[in-house]
Coordinates of C-alpha atoms in Angstrom, one line a residue:
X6 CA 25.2 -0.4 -74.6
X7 CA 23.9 1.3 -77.5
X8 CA 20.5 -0.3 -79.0
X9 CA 21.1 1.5 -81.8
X10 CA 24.1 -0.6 -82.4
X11 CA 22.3 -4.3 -82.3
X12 CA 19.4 -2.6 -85.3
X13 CA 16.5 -3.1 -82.4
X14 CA 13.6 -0.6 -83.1
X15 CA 13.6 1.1 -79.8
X16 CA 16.4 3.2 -81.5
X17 CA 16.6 4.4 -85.1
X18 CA 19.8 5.6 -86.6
X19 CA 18.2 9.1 -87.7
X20 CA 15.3 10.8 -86.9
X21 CA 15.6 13.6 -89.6
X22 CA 12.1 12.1 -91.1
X23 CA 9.8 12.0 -88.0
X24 CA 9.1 15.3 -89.5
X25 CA 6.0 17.1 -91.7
X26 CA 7.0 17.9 -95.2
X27 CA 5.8 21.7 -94.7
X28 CA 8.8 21.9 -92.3
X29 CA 11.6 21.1 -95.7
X30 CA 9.4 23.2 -98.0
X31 CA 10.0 26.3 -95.4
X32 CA 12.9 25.6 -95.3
X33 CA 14.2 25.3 -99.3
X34 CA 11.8 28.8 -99.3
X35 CA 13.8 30.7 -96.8
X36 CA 16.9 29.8 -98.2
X37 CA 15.8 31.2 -101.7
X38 CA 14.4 34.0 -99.7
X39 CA 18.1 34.5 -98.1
X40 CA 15.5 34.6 -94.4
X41 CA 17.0 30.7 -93.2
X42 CA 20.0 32.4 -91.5
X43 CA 17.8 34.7 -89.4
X44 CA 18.7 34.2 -85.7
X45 CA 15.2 32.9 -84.5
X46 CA 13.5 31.6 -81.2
X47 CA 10.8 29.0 -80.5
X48 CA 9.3 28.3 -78.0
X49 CA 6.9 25.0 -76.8
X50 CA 4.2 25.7 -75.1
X51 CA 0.3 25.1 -74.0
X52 CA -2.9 27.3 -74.6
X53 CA -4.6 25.3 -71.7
X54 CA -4.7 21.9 -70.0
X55 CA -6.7 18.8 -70.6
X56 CA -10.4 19.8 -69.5
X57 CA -10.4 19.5 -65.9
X58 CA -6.3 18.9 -65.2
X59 CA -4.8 20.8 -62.6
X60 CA -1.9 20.6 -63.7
X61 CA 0.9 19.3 -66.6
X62 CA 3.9 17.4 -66.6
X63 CA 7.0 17.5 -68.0
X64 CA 8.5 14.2 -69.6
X65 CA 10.0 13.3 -72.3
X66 CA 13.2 15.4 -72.9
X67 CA 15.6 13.0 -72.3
X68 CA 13.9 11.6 -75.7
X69 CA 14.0 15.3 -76.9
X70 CA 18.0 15.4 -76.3
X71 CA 18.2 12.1 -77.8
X72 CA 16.2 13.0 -80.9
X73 CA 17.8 16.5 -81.9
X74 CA 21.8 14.6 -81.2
X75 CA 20.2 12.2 -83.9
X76 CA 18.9 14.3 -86.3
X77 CA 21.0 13.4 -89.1
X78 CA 20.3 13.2 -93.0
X79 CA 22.4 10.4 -94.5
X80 CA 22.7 9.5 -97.8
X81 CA 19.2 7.0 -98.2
X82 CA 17.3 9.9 -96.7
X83 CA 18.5 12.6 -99.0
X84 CA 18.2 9.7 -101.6
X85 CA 13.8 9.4 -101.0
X86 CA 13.8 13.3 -100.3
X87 CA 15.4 13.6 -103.8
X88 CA 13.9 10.9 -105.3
X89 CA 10.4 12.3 -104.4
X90 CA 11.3 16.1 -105.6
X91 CA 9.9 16.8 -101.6
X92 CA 13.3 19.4 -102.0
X93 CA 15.8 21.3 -104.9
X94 CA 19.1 20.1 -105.3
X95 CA 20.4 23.5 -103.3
X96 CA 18.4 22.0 -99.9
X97 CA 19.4 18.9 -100.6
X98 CA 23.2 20.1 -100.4
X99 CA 22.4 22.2 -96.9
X100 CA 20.5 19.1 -95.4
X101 CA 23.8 16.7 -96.1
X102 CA 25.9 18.6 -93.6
X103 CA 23.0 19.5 -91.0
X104 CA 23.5 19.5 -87.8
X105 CA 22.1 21.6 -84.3
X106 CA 24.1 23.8 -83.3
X107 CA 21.8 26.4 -81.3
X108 CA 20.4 26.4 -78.1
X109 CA 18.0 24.9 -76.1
X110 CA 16.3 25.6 -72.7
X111 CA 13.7 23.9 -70.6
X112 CA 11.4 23.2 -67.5
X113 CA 13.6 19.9 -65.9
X114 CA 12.0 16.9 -66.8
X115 CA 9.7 16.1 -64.2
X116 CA 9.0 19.8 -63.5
X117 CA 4.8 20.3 -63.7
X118 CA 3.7 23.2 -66.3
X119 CA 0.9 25.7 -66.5
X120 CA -1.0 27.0 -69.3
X121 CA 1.7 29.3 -71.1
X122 CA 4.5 27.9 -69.8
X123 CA 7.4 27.9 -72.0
X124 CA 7.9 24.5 -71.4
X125 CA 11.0 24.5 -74.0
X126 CA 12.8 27.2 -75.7
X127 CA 14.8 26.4 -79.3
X128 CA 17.5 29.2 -80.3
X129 CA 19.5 29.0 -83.3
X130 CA 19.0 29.8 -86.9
X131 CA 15.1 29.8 -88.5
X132 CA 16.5 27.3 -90.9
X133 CA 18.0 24.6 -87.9
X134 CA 15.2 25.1 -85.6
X135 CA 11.7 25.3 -88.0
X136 CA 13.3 21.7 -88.9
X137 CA 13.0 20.5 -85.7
X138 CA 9.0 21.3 -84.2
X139 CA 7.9 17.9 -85.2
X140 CA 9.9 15.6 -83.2
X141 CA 10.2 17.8 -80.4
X142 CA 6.1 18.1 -79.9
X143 CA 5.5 14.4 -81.1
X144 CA 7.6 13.5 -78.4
X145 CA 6.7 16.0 -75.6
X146 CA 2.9 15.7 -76.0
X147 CA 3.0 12.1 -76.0
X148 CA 5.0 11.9 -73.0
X149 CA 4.0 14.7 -71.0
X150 CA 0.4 12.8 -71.8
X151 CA 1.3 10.1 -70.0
X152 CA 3.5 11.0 -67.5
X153 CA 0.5 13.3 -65.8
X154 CA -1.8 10.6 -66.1
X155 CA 0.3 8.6 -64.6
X156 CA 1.4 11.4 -61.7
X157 CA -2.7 11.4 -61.3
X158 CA -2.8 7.3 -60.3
X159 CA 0.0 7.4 -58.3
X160 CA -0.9 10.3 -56.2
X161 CA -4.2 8.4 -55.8
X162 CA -2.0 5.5 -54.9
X163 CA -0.1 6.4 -51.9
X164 CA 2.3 4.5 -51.0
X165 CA 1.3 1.4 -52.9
X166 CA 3.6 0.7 -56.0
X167 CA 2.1 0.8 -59.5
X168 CA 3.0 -1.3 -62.4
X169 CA 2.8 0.1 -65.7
X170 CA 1.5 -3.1 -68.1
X171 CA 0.1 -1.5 -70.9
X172 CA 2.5 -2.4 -73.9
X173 CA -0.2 -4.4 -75.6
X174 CA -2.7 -1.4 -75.7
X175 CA -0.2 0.8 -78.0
X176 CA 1.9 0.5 -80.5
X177 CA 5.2 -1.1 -79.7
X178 CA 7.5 1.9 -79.3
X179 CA 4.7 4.3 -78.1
X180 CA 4.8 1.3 -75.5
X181 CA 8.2 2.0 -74.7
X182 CA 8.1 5.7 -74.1
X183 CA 4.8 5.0 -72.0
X184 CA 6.6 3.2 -69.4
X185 CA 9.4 5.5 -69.4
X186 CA 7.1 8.5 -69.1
X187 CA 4.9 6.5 -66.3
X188 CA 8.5 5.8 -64.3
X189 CA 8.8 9.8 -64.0
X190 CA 5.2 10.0 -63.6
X191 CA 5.3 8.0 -60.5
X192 CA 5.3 4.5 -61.2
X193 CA 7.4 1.6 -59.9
X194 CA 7.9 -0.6 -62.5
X195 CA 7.2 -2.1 -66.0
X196 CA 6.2 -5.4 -67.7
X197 CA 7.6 -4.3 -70.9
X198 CA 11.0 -5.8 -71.4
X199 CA 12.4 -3.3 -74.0
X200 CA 11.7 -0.6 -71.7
X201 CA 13.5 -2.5 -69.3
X202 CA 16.2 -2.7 -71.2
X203 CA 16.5 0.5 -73.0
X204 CA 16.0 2.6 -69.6
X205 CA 17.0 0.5 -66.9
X206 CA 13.0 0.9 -65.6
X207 CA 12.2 -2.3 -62.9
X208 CA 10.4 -5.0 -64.8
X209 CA 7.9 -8.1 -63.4
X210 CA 5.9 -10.4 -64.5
X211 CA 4.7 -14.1 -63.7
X212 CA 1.9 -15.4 -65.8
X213 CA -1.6 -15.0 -67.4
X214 CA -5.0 -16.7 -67.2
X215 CA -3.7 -18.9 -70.2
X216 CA -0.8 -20.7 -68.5
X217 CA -3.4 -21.6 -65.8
X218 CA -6.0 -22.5 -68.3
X219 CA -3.0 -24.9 -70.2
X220 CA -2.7 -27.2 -67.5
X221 CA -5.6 -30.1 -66.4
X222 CA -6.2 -28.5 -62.9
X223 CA -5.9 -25.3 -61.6
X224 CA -3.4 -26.5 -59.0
X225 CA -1.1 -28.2 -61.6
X226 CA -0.2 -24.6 -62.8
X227 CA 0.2 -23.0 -59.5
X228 CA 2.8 -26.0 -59.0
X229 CA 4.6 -25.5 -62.0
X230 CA 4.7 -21.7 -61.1
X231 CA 6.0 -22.2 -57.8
X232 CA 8.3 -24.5 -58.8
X233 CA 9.6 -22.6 -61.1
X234 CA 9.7 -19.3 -59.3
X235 CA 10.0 -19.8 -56.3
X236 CA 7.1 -19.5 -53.1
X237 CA 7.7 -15.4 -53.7
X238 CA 5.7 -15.6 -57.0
X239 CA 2.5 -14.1 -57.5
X240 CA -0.2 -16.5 -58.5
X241 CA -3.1 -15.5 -60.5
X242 CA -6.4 -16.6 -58.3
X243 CA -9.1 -15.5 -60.6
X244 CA -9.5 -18.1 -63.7
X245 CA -12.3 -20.1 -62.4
X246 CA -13.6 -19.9 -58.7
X247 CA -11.7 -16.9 -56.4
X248 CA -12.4 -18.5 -52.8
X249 CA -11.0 -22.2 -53.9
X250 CA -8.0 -20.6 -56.1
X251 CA -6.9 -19.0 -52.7
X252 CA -7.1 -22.1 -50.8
X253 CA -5.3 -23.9 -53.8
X254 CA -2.4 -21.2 -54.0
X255 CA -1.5 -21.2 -49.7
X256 CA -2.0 -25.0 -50.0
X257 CA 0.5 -25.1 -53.1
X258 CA 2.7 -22.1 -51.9
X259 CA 2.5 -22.2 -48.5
X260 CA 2.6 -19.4 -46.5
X261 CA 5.4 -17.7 -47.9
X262 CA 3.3 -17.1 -51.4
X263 CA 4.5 -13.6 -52.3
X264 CA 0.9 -12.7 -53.8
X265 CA -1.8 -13.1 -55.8
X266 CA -3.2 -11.4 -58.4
X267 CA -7.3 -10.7 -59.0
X268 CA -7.8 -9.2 -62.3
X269 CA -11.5 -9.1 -62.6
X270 CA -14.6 -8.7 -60.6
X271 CA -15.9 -6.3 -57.8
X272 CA -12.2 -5.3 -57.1
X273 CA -13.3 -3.9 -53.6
X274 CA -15.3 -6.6 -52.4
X275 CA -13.2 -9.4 -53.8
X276 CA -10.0 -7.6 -52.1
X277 CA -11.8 -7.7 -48.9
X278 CA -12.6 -11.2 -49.0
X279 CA -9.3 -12.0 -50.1
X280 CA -7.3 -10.5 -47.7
X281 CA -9.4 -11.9 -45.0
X282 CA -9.1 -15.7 -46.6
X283 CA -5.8 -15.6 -46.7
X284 CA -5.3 -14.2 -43.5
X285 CA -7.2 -16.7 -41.6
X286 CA -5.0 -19.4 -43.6
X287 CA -2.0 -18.1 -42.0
X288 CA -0.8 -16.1 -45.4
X289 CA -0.5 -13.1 -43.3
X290 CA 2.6 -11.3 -45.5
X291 CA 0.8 -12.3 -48.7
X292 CA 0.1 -9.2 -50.5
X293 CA -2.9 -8.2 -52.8
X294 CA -2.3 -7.1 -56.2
X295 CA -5.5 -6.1 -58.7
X296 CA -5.4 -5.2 -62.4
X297 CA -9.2 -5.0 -64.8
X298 CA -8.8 -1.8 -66.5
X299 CA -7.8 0.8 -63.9
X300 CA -7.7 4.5 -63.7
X301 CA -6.7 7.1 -61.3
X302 CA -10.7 7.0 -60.3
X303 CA -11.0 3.5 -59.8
X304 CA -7.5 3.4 -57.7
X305 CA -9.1 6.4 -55.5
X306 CA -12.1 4.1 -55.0
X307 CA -9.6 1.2 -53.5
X308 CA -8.2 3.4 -51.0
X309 CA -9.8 1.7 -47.9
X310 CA -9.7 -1.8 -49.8
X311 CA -6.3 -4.0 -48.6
X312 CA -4.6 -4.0 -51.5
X313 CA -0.9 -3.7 -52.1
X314 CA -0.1 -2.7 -55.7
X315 CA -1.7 -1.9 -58.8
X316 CA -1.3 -2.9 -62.3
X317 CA -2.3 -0.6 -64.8
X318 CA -2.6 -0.6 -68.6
X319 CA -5.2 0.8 -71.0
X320 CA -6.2 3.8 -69.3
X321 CA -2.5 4.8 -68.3
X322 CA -0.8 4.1 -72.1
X323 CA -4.1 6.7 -73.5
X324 CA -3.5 9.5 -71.5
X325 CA -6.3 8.4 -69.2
X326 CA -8.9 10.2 -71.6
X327 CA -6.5 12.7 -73.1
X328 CA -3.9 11.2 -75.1
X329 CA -1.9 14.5 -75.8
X330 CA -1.2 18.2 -74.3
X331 CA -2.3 20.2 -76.9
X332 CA 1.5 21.6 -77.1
X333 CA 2.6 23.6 -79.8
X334 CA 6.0 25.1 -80.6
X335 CA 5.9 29.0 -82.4
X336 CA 8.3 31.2 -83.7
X337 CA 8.2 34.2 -80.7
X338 CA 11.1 36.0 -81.9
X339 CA 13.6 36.7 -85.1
X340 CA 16.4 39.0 -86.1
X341 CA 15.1 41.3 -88.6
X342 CA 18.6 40.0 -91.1
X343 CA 21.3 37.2 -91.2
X344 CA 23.7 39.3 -89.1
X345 CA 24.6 37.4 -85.8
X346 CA 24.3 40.5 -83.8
X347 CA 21.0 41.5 -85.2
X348 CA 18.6 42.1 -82.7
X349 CA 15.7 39.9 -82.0
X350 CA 12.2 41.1 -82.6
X351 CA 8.8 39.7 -81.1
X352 CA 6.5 38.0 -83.7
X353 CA 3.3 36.2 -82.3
X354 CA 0.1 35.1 -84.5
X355 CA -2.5 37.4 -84.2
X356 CA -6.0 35.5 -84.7
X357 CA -9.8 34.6 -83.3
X358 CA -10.5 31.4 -82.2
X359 CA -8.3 31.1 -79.2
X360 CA -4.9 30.9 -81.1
X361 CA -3.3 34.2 -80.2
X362 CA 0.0 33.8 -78.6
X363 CA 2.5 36.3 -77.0
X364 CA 5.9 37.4 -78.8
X365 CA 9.1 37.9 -77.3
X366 CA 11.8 35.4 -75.8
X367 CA 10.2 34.3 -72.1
X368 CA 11.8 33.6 -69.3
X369 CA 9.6 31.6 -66.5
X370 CA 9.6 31.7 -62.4
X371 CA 7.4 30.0 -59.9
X372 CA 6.1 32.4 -57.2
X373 CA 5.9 31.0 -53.4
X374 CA 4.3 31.9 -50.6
X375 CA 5.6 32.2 -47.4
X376 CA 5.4 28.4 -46.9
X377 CA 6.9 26.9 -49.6
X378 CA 4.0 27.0 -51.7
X379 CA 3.4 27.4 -55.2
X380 CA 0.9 30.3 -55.6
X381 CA 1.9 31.7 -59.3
X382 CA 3.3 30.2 -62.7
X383 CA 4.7 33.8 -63.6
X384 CA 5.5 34.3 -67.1
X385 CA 7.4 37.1 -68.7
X386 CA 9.7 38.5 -71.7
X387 CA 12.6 41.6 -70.7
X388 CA 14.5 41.4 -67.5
X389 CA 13.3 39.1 -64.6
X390 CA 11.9 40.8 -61.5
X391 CA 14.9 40.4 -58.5
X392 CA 12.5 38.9 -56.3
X393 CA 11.7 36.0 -58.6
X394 CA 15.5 35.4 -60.0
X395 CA 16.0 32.5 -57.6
X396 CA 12.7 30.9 -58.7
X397 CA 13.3 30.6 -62.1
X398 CA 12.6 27.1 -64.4
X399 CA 14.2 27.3 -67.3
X400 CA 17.6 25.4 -67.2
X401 CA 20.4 24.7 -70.0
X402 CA 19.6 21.5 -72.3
X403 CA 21.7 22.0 -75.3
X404 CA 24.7 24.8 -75.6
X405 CA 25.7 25.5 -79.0
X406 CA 24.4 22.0 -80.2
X407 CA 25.8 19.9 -77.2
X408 CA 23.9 18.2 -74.9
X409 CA 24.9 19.3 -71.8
X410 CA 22.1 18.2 -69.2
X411 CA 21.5 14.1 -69.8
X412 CA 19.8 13.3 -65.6
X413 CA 19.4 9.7 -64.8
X414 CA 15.5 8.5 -64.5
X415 CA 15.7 7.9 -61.1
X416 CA 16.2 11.8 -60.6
X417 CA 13.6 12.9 -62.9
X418 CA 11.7 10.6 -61.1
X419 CA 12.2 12.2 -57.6
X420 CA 12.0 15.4 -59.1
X421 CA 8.5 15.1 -59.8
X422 CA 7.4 13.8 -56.5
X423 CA 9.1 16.6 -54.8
X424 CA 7.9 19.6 -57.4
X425 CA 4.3 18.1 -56.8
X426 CA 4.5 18.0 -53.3
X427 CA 5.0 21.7 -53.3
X428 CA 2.2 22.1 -55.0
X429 CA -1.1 23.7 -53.1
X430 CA -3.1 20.1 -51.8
X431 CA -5.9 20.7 -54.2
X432 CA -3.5 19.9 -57.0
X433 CA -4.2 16.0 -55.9
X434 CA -7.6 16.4 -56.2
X435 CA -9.6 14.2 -59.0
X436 CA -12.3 15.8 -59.6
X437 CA -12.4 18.6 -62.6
X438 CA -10.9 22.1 -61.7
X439 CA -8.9 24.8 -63.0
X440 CA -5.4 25.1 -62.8
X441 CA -3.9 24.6 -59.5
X442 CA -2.3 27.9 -59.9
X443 CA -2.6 30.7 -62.3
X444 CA -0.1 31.9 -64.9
X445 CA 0.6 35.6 -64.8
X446 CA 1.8 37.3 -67.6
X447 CA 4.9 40.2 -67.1
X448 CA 5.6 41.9 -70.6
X449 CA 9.4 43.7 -70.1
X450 CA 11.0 46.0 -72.6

């Protein structure tokens, strides 16, 4: 089913405005100029990582594909770009019958990135691809954001599942890409219905302190629960006293009560108590779930407690700390004319302050050692070395403005686990560092 179709907001028909203004105005000046048919390359990439990251990943460009097949201008779009002089009639005229038809190349979603990495690569004409820096980077640095924050809890996790809850801590689409981005960050499932329903994500959910507080005891709502859902439910035990909630929830549930939730409080030392209450009611195979504003920290600091899942919201929906990835998207090459079969020269900004960036069209390997390892992010424009053409990241997205490489979650998903996993160990390490491996640079003719 497409959401589109039913007018939810999850979808929008276009996304030709999610967009600067500065990117049009280029554009109507390069076509006066006779410069928007240049063949031109792009390229998305990071300067560094998020102080104290050792490493990025990649999520989000199943939304990218998405956003640049949508990329239309239909006639109420052109009507407020005309209607607003943002364009000349001319632009307006070009912008009617736009549509991608370049190329584009990427890291694999769930693939982890290095400082320089050319995370995405956007070939076509200046004109089709200037238009499109916007939506690509709001996407990818939000994404990406939270997908390594959320590869960061999960690796702290283990083996215990994580439940991505934080759709009331963002807006309400950002809340939607957050729990698709956590799902390829590591995460199990979601509370949030619409991304249930618009990616296919695993959703729970039973109830909140106020369905407990809206009945006249607190085992009148554990009844209505149970009866309702079934002895498997999961019954919050923290509204009023923790110790006599437990009792209350085997004595309701029985045995056979799926969980309980704590959601406040010392989470170690209530998790200990807990566990050791409920075993010594019988409620052996009840499991342990805590929420109360985790992070990847405060997960690593439950490692020893007996818990069995996590709930996380706030801190996972923010980036944990660092909302976005700094990525930016450059022009690294253009044809010196219009003609097709012009060559392509290397253009990169030249400036202080930490801005400079290479030219040329990059290509992008991952050097291992004789384990398996990763020991080198190694980045370079010209032919690639023999000895790293097996190794290399970049993979087809879009071929002369078709998608062509649409993966399923589930195998973004594994993707990730496994590209981390090859990783050196420190990379699962929480404390600040540099990046777990170093970018190399190899400049070809």
């Amino acid at each position: 089913m497409n959401t589109a179709d039913l007018g939810l907001p999850v979808d929008v028909p276009s996304t030709a405005l999610f967009t600067d203004q500065y990117e049009l105005t280029m554009l109507q000046a390069a076509l006066r100029a006779g410069t928007a048919q240049r063949r031109s390359v792009f390229e998305v990439f990071t300067r560094r990582l998020p102080h104290g990251r050792r490493y990025g990943v990649v999520a989000g460009t199943g939304r990218v594909l998405d956003a640049v097949e949508n990329f239309r201008f239909d006639a109420g779009v052109l009507a407020f770009l005309r209607e607003r002089s943002i364009v000349d009639g001319p632009t307006l005229e070009w912008l009617a019958d736009y549509r991608f038809t370049g190329d584009v190349w990427g890291y694999p979603e769930g693939e982890v990135y290095f400082p320089g990495s050319p995370i995405m690569r956007v070939e076509g004409t200046f004109a089709e691809c200037v238009l499109l820096e916007t939506v690509i980077l709001s996407i990818l640095n939000h994404d990406s954001a939270i997908a390594a924050a959320a590869s960061r809890m999960s690796s702290a996790a283990g083996d215990r599942p994580l439940i991505e809850m934080g759709a009331r801590r963002t807006h309400e689409l950002a809340a939607v890409a957050s729990a698709r981005a956590a799902y390829v960050g590591g995460f199990s499932s979601t509370s949030d219905l619409a991304a249930g329903f618009r990616y296919g994500i695993p959703t729970v959910g039973t109830s909140a302190h106020a369905f407990t507080l809206l009945h006249d005891h607190e085992r009148d709502a554990f009844r209505a629960q149970v009866d309702s859902m079934g002895r498997g439910t999961t019954l919050l035990v923290d509204t009023y006293d923790v110790a006599e909630a437990v009792r209350t929830a085997v004595a309701v549930a029985g045995t056979d009560l799926g969980a309980v939730r704590i959601d406040s409080g010392d989470l170690l030392l209530v998790a200990h108590r807990v566990r050791q209450q409920l075993d010594e009611l019988g409620a052996t195979g009840t499991r342990i779930i805590v929420t109360s504003d985790l992070d990847e920290y405060a997960i690593a600091s439950l490692a020893a407690a007996p818990v069995d899942a996590y709930g996380v919201g706030t801190q996972l929906v923010t980036g944990s700390g660092h909302p976005t990835c700094s990525m930016v998207y450059k022009l690294v090459a253009r044809a010196g004319s219009a003609d097709p079969n012009a060559p392509l020269v290397p253009v990169a900004k030249k400036s202080t302050g930490g801005k400079t960036s290479v030219g040329g069209r990059k290509w992008a390997a991952r050097r291992r050692d004789g384990a398996g390892v990763a020991e080198a992010e190694v980045v370079g424009t010209g032919p690639v070395p023999r000895e790293l053409t097996d190794d290399q990241l970049l993979v087809e997205l879009i071929k002369g403005g078709q998608v062509i490489a649409r993966e399923s979650l589930d195998v973004v998903r594994e993707r990730h686990a496994a590209v981390r996993a090859g990783l050196p160990l420190s990379a699962t390490q929480l404390s600040r560092g540099e990046p777990v491996i170093p970018t190399e640079y190899v400049v070809g003719g």
